PDB file of C-alpha atoms in Angstrom:
ATOM      1  CA  MET F   1     121.109  -2.657   5.336  1.00  0.00           C
ATOM      2  CA  ALA F   2     117.758  -2.982   7.091  1.00  0.00           C
ATOM      3  CA  ALA F   3     118.381   0.206   9.086  1.00  0.00           C
ATOM      4  CA  MET F   4     119.137   2.068   5.845  1.00  0.00           C
ATOM      5  CA  ALA F   5     116.013   0.891   4.012  1.00  0.00           C
ATOM      6  CA  PRO F   6     113.620   3.536   5.426  1.00  0.00           C
ATOM      7  CA  TYR F   7     115.961   6.344   4.308  1.00  0.00           C
ATOM      8  CA  PHE F   8     116.201   4.978   0.767  1.00  0.00           C
ATOM      9  CA  ASP F   9     112.487   4.089   0.612  1.00  0.00           C
ATOM     10  CA  ASP F  10     111.646   7.680   1.571  1.00  0.00           C
ATOM     11  CA  LEU F  11     114.182   9.014  -0.933  1.00  0.00           C
ATOM     12  CA  ALA F  12     112.722   6.873  -3.745  1.00  0.00           C
ATOM     13  CA  GLU F  13     109.214   8.020  -2.891  1.00  0.00           C
ATOM     14  CA  ARG F  14     110.261  11.697  -2.936  1.00  0.00           C
ATOM     15  CA  LEU F  15     112.119  11.291  -6.250  1.00  0.00           C
ATOM     16  CA  ARG F  16     109.103   9.608  -7.881  1.00  0.00           C
ATOM     17  CA  ALA F  17     106.841  12.352  -6.550  1.00  0.00           C
ATOM     18  CA  SER F  18     109.159  14.907  -8.179  1.00  0.00           C
ATOM     19  CA  GLY F  19     108.688  13.286 -11.578  1.00  0.00           C
ATOM     20  CA  VAL F  20     111.912  11.289 -11.861  1.00  0.00           C
ATOM     21  CA  PRO F  21     111.345   8.181 -14.016  1.00  0.00           C
ATOM     22  CA  ALA F  22     110.963   4.948 -12.027  1.00  0.00           C
ATOM     23  CA  ASP F  23     113.942   3.181 -13.642  1.00  0.00           C
ATOM     24  CA  GLU F  24     116.177   6.171 -12.912  1.00  0.00           C
ATOM     25  CA  VAL F  25     114.932   6.267  -9.323  1.00  0.00           C
ATOM     26  CA  SER F  26     115.682   2.595  -8.712  1.00  0.00           C
ATOM     27  CA  GLU F  27     119.130   2.853 -10.337  1.00  0.00           C
ATOM     28  CA  THR F  28     120.004   5.953  -8.300  1.00  0.00           C
ATOM     29  CA  VAL F  29     118.765   4.511  -5.016  1.00  0.00           C
ATOM     30  CA  ASP F  30     120.626   1.226  -5.633  1.00  0.00           C
ATOM     31  CA  ASP F  31     123.856   3.107  -6.398  1.00  0.00           C
ATOM     32  CA  LEU F  32     123.502   5.279  -3.309  1.00  0.00           C
ATOM     33  CA  ALA F  33     122.729   2.269  -1.088  1.00  0.00           C
ATOM     34  CA  ALA F  34     125.809   0.461  -2.414  1.00  0.00           C
ATOM     35  CA  TYR F  35     127.936   3.545  -1.781  1.00  0.00           C
ATOM     36  CA  VAL F  36     126.676   3.843   1.800  1.00  0.00           C
ATOM     37  CA  ALA F  37     127.178   0.127   2.432  1.00  0.00           C
ATOM     38  CA  GLU F  38     130.764   0.429   1.224  1.00  0.00           C
ATOM     39  CA  SER F  39     131.499   3.587   3.206  1.00  0.00           C
ATOM     40  CA  GLY F  40     130.097   2.125   6.434  1.00  0.00           C
ATOM     41  CA  LYS F  41     128.373   5.381   7.388  1.00  0.00           C
ATOM     42  CA  ALA F  42     124.690   6.049   7.984  1.00  0.00           C
ATOM     43  CA  PRO F  43     122.808   7.553   5.011  1.00  0.00           C
ATOM     44  CA  GLU F  44     121.901  10.658   7.030  1.00  0.00           C
ATOM     45  CA  GLU F  45     125.554  11.173   7.887  1.00  0.00           C
ATOM     46  CA  GLU F  46     126.648  10.693   4.274  1.00  0.00           C
ATOM     47  CA  PHE F  47     123.935  12.629   2.416  1.00  0.00           C
ATOM     48  CA  GLY F  48     122.093  14.662   5.043  1.00  0.00           C
ATOM     49  CA  PRO F  49     118.365  14.684   5.788  1.00  0.00           C
ATOM     50  CA  VAL F  50     116.355  12.821   3.174  1.00  0.00           C
ATOM     51  CA  GLU F  51     114.116  15.783   2.320  1.00  0.00           C
ATOM     52  CA  GLU F  52     117.097  18.072   1.638  1.00  0.00           C
ATOM     53  CA  PHE F  53     118.956  15.420  -0.337  1.00  0.00           C
ATOM     54  CA  ALA F  54     115.904  14.655  -2.481  1.00  0.00           C
ATOM     55  CA  ALA F  55     115.467  18.390  -3.125  1.00  0.00           C
ATOM     56  CA  ARG F  56     119.107  18.682  -4.239  1.00  0.00           C
ATOM     57  CA  LEU F  57     118.763  15.687  -6.528  1.00  0.00           C
ATOM     58  CA  THR F  58     115.641  17.059  -8.202  1.00  0.00           C
ATOM     59  CA  SER F  59     116.720  20.707  -8.414  1.00  0.00           C
ATOM     60  CA  PRO F  60     116.767  22.119 -11.959  1.00  0.00           C
ATOM     61  CA  GLY F  61     120.023  22.449 -13.849  1.00  0.00           C
ATOM     62  CA  ASP F  62     122.233  20.338 -16.044  1.00  0.00           C
ATOM     63  CA  ASP F  63     124.634  19.321 -13.294  1.00  0.00           C
ATOM     64  CA  ALA F  64     122.237  19.057 -10.353  1.00  0.00           C
ATOM     65  CA  TRP F  65     122.830  15.305 -10.001  1.00  0.00           C
ATOM     66  CA  GLU F  66     126.607  15.694  -9.982  1.00  0.00           C
ATOM     67  CA  GLN F  67     126.509  18.522  -7.432  1.00  0.00           C
ATOM     68  CA  ALA F  68     124.244  16.589  -5.074  1.00  0.00           C
ATOM     69  CA  LEU F  69     126.232  13.370  -5.061  1.00  0.00           C
ATOM     70  CA  PRO F  70     129.295  13.089  -2.830  1.00  0.00           C
ATOM     71  CA  ASP F  71     132.759  12.893  -4.325  1.00  0.00           C
ATOM     72  CA  VAL F  72     133.880   9.306  -4.549  1.00  0.00           C
ATOM     73  CA  PRO F  73     137.590   8.732  -5.002  1.00  0.00           C
ATOM     74  CA  ALA F  74     138.584   6.509  -7.886  1.00  0.00           C
ATOM     75  CA  ARG F  75     139.869   3.120  -6.894  1.00  0.00           C
ATOM     76  CA  ARG F  76     143.380   2.233  -7.844  1.00  0.00           C
ATOM     77  CA  PHE F  77     142.701  -1.501  -8.072  1.00  0.00           C
ATOM     78  CA  PHE F  78     139.784  -3.549  -9.281  1.00  0.00           C
ATOM     79  CA  ARG F  79     138.253  -5.156  -6.180  1.00  0.00           C
ATOM     80  CA  SER F  80     135.683  -7.668  -7.280  1.00  0.00           C
ATOM     81  CA  LYS F  81     135.679 -10.820  -5.158  1.00  0.00           C
ATOM     82  CA  ARG F  82     134.732 -12.842  -8.225  1.00  0.00           C
ATOM     83  CA  PHE F  83     137.815 -11.533 -10.034  1.00  0.00           C
ATOM     84  CA  TYR F  84     140.140 -12.392  -7.140  1.00  0.00           C
ATOM     85  CA  VAL F  85     138.612 -15.840  -6.734  1.00  0.00           C
ATOM     86  CA  PHE F  86     139.094 -16.494 -10.455  1.00  0.00           C
ATOM     87  CA  ILE F  87     142.718 -15.337 -10.371  1.00  0.00           C
ATOM     88  CA  SER F  88     143.410 -17.395  -7.236  1.00  0.00           C
ATOM     89  CA  CYS F  89     141.880 -20.532  -8.748  1.00  0.00           C
ATOM     90  CA  TYR F  90     143.750 -20.026 -12.001  1.00  0.00           C
ATOM     91  CA  ALA F  91     147.022 -19.562 -10.108  1.00  0.00           C
ATOM     92  CA  ALA F  92     146.314 -22.767  -8.137  1.00  0.00           C
ATOM     93  CA  PHE F  93     145.662 -24.605 -11.409  1.00  0.00           C
ATOM     94  CA  VAL F  94     148.975 -23.398 -12.852  1.00  0.00           C
ATOM     95  CA  VAL F  95     150.792 -24.449  -9.670  1.00  0.00           C
ATOM     96  CA  VAL F  96     149.252 -27.941  -9.813  1.00  0.00           C
ATOM     97  CA  VAL F  97     150.096 -28.377 -13.509  1.00  0.00           C
ATOM     98  CA  CYS F  98     153.683 -27.222 -12.994  1.00  0.00           C
ATOM     99  CA  ALA F  99     154.110 -29.384  -9.899  1.00  0.00           C
ATOM    100  CA  GLY F 100     152.725 -32.357 -11.827  1.00  0.00           C
ATOM    101  CA  TRP F 101     155.143 -31.676 -14.667  1.00  0.00           C
ATOM    102  CA  LEU F 102     158.062 -31.546 -12.244  1.00  0.00           C
ATOM    103  CA  ALA F 103     156.954 -34.714 -10.455  1.00  0.00           C
ATOM    104  CA  PHE F 104     156.127 -36.896 -13.480  1.00  0.00           C
ATOM    105  CA  ALA F 105     158.260 -35.557 -16.347  1.00  0.00           C
ATOM    106  CA  PRO F 106     161.504 -37.278 -17.336  1.00  0.00           C
ATOM    107  CA  ALA F 107     164.498 -35.932 -15.438  1.00  0.00           C
ATOM    108  CA  ASP F 108     166.113 -34.407 -18.529  1.00  0.00           C
ATOM    109  CA  SER F 109     163.069 -32.196 -19.322  1.00  0.00           C
ATOM    110  CA  ARG F 110     162.985 -30.338 -16.026  1.00  0.00           C
ATOM    111  CA  THR F 111     164.168 -26.950 -17.184  1.00  0.00           C
ATOM    112  CA  GLY F 112     165.004 -23.831 -15.230  1.00  0.00           C
ATOM    113  CA  PHE F 113     162.153 -22.051 -17.006  1.00  0.00           C
ATOM    114  CA  LEU F 114     159.578 -24.417 -15.560  1.00  0.00           C
ATOM    115  CA  VAL F 115     160.999 -24.074 -12.065  1.00  0.00           C
ATOM    116  CA  GLY F 116     161.022 -20.274 -12.411  1.00  0.00           C
ATOM    117  CA  PHE F 117     157.462 -20.301 -13.722  1.00  0.00           C
ATOM    118  CA  LEU F 118     156.323 -22.449 -10.825  1.00  0.00           C
ATOM    119  CA  LEU F 119     158.059 -20.187  -8.331  1.00  0.00           C
ATOM    120  CA  GLY F 120     156.418 -17.124  -9.894  1.00  0.00           C
ATOM    121  CA  ALA F 121     152.990 -18.774  -9.797  1.00  0.00           C
ATOM    122  CA  VAL F 122     153.411 -19.684  -6.129  1.00  0.00           C
ATOM    123  CA  ILE F 123     154.479 -16.138  -5.264  1.00  0.00           C
ATOM    124  CA  ALA F 124     151.522 -14.704  -7.208  1.00  0.00           C
ATOM    125  CA  ALA F 125     149.088 -17.048  -5.439  1.00  0.00           C
ATOM    126  CA  VAL F 126     150.478 -16.150  -2.015  1.00  0.00           C
ATOM    127  CA  LEU F 127     150.333 -12.409  -2.723  1.00  0.00           C
ATOM    128  CA  MET F 128     146.764 -12.680  -4.025  1.00  0.00           C
ATOM    129  CA  THR F 129     145.673 -14.662  -0.968  1.00  0.00           C
ATOM    130  CA  VAL F 130     147.269 -12.151   1.392  1.00  0.00           C
ATOM    131  CA  ARG F 131     145.556  -9.277  -0.413  1.00  0.00           C
ATOM    132  CA  LEU F 132     142.165 -11.007  -0.317  1.00  0.00           C
ATOM    133  CA  ARG F 133     142.429 -11.675   3.409  1.00  0.00           C
ATOM    134  CA  ARG F 134     143.598  -8.120   4.133  1.00  0.00           C
ATOM    135  CA  ASP F 135     140.709  -6.630   2.124  1.00  0.00           C
ATOM    136  CA  HIS F 136     138.231  -9.016   3.753  1.00  0.00           C
ATOM    137  CA  ARG F 137     139.379  -8.035   7.240  1.00  0.00           C
ATOM    138  CA  ARG F 138     139.146  -4.356   6.341  1.00  0.00           C
ATOM    139  CA  HIS F 139     135.515  -4.657   5.174  1.00  0.00           C
ATOM    140  CA  VAL F 140     134.187  -7.020   7.842  1.00  0.00           C
ATOM    141  CA  PRO F 141     133.155  -5.261  11.069  1.00  0.00           C
TER     142      PRO F 141
END
């Protein structure tokens, strides 16, 4: 991110000089920096020279912002690490509770439903863990 900072600092300065409100400048620059960090490309490669990109962003017209920004494909799945960690921890909790029920409940109360539920929870936890590791490997250089 340190190598990208001069590009975005220059862009913010040019946008402010063009009369774009400061809060809009910071929001735009933060969004663009996040996009570049996710894409893995250099800002110049993604948006072009800073002076041309700033000119496109500040050009008059109702849809100037939309025309200047690159097309970003919609994601099919929600990919927040916090979400996946929560789901994984919840699945682990369910597995522990079900395993405890199977281990300590009277023999006549061990139903097929509980065993099926436990099996489903284990499968869900394994699939979630595999997906997290695969996504982590994809995003780590």
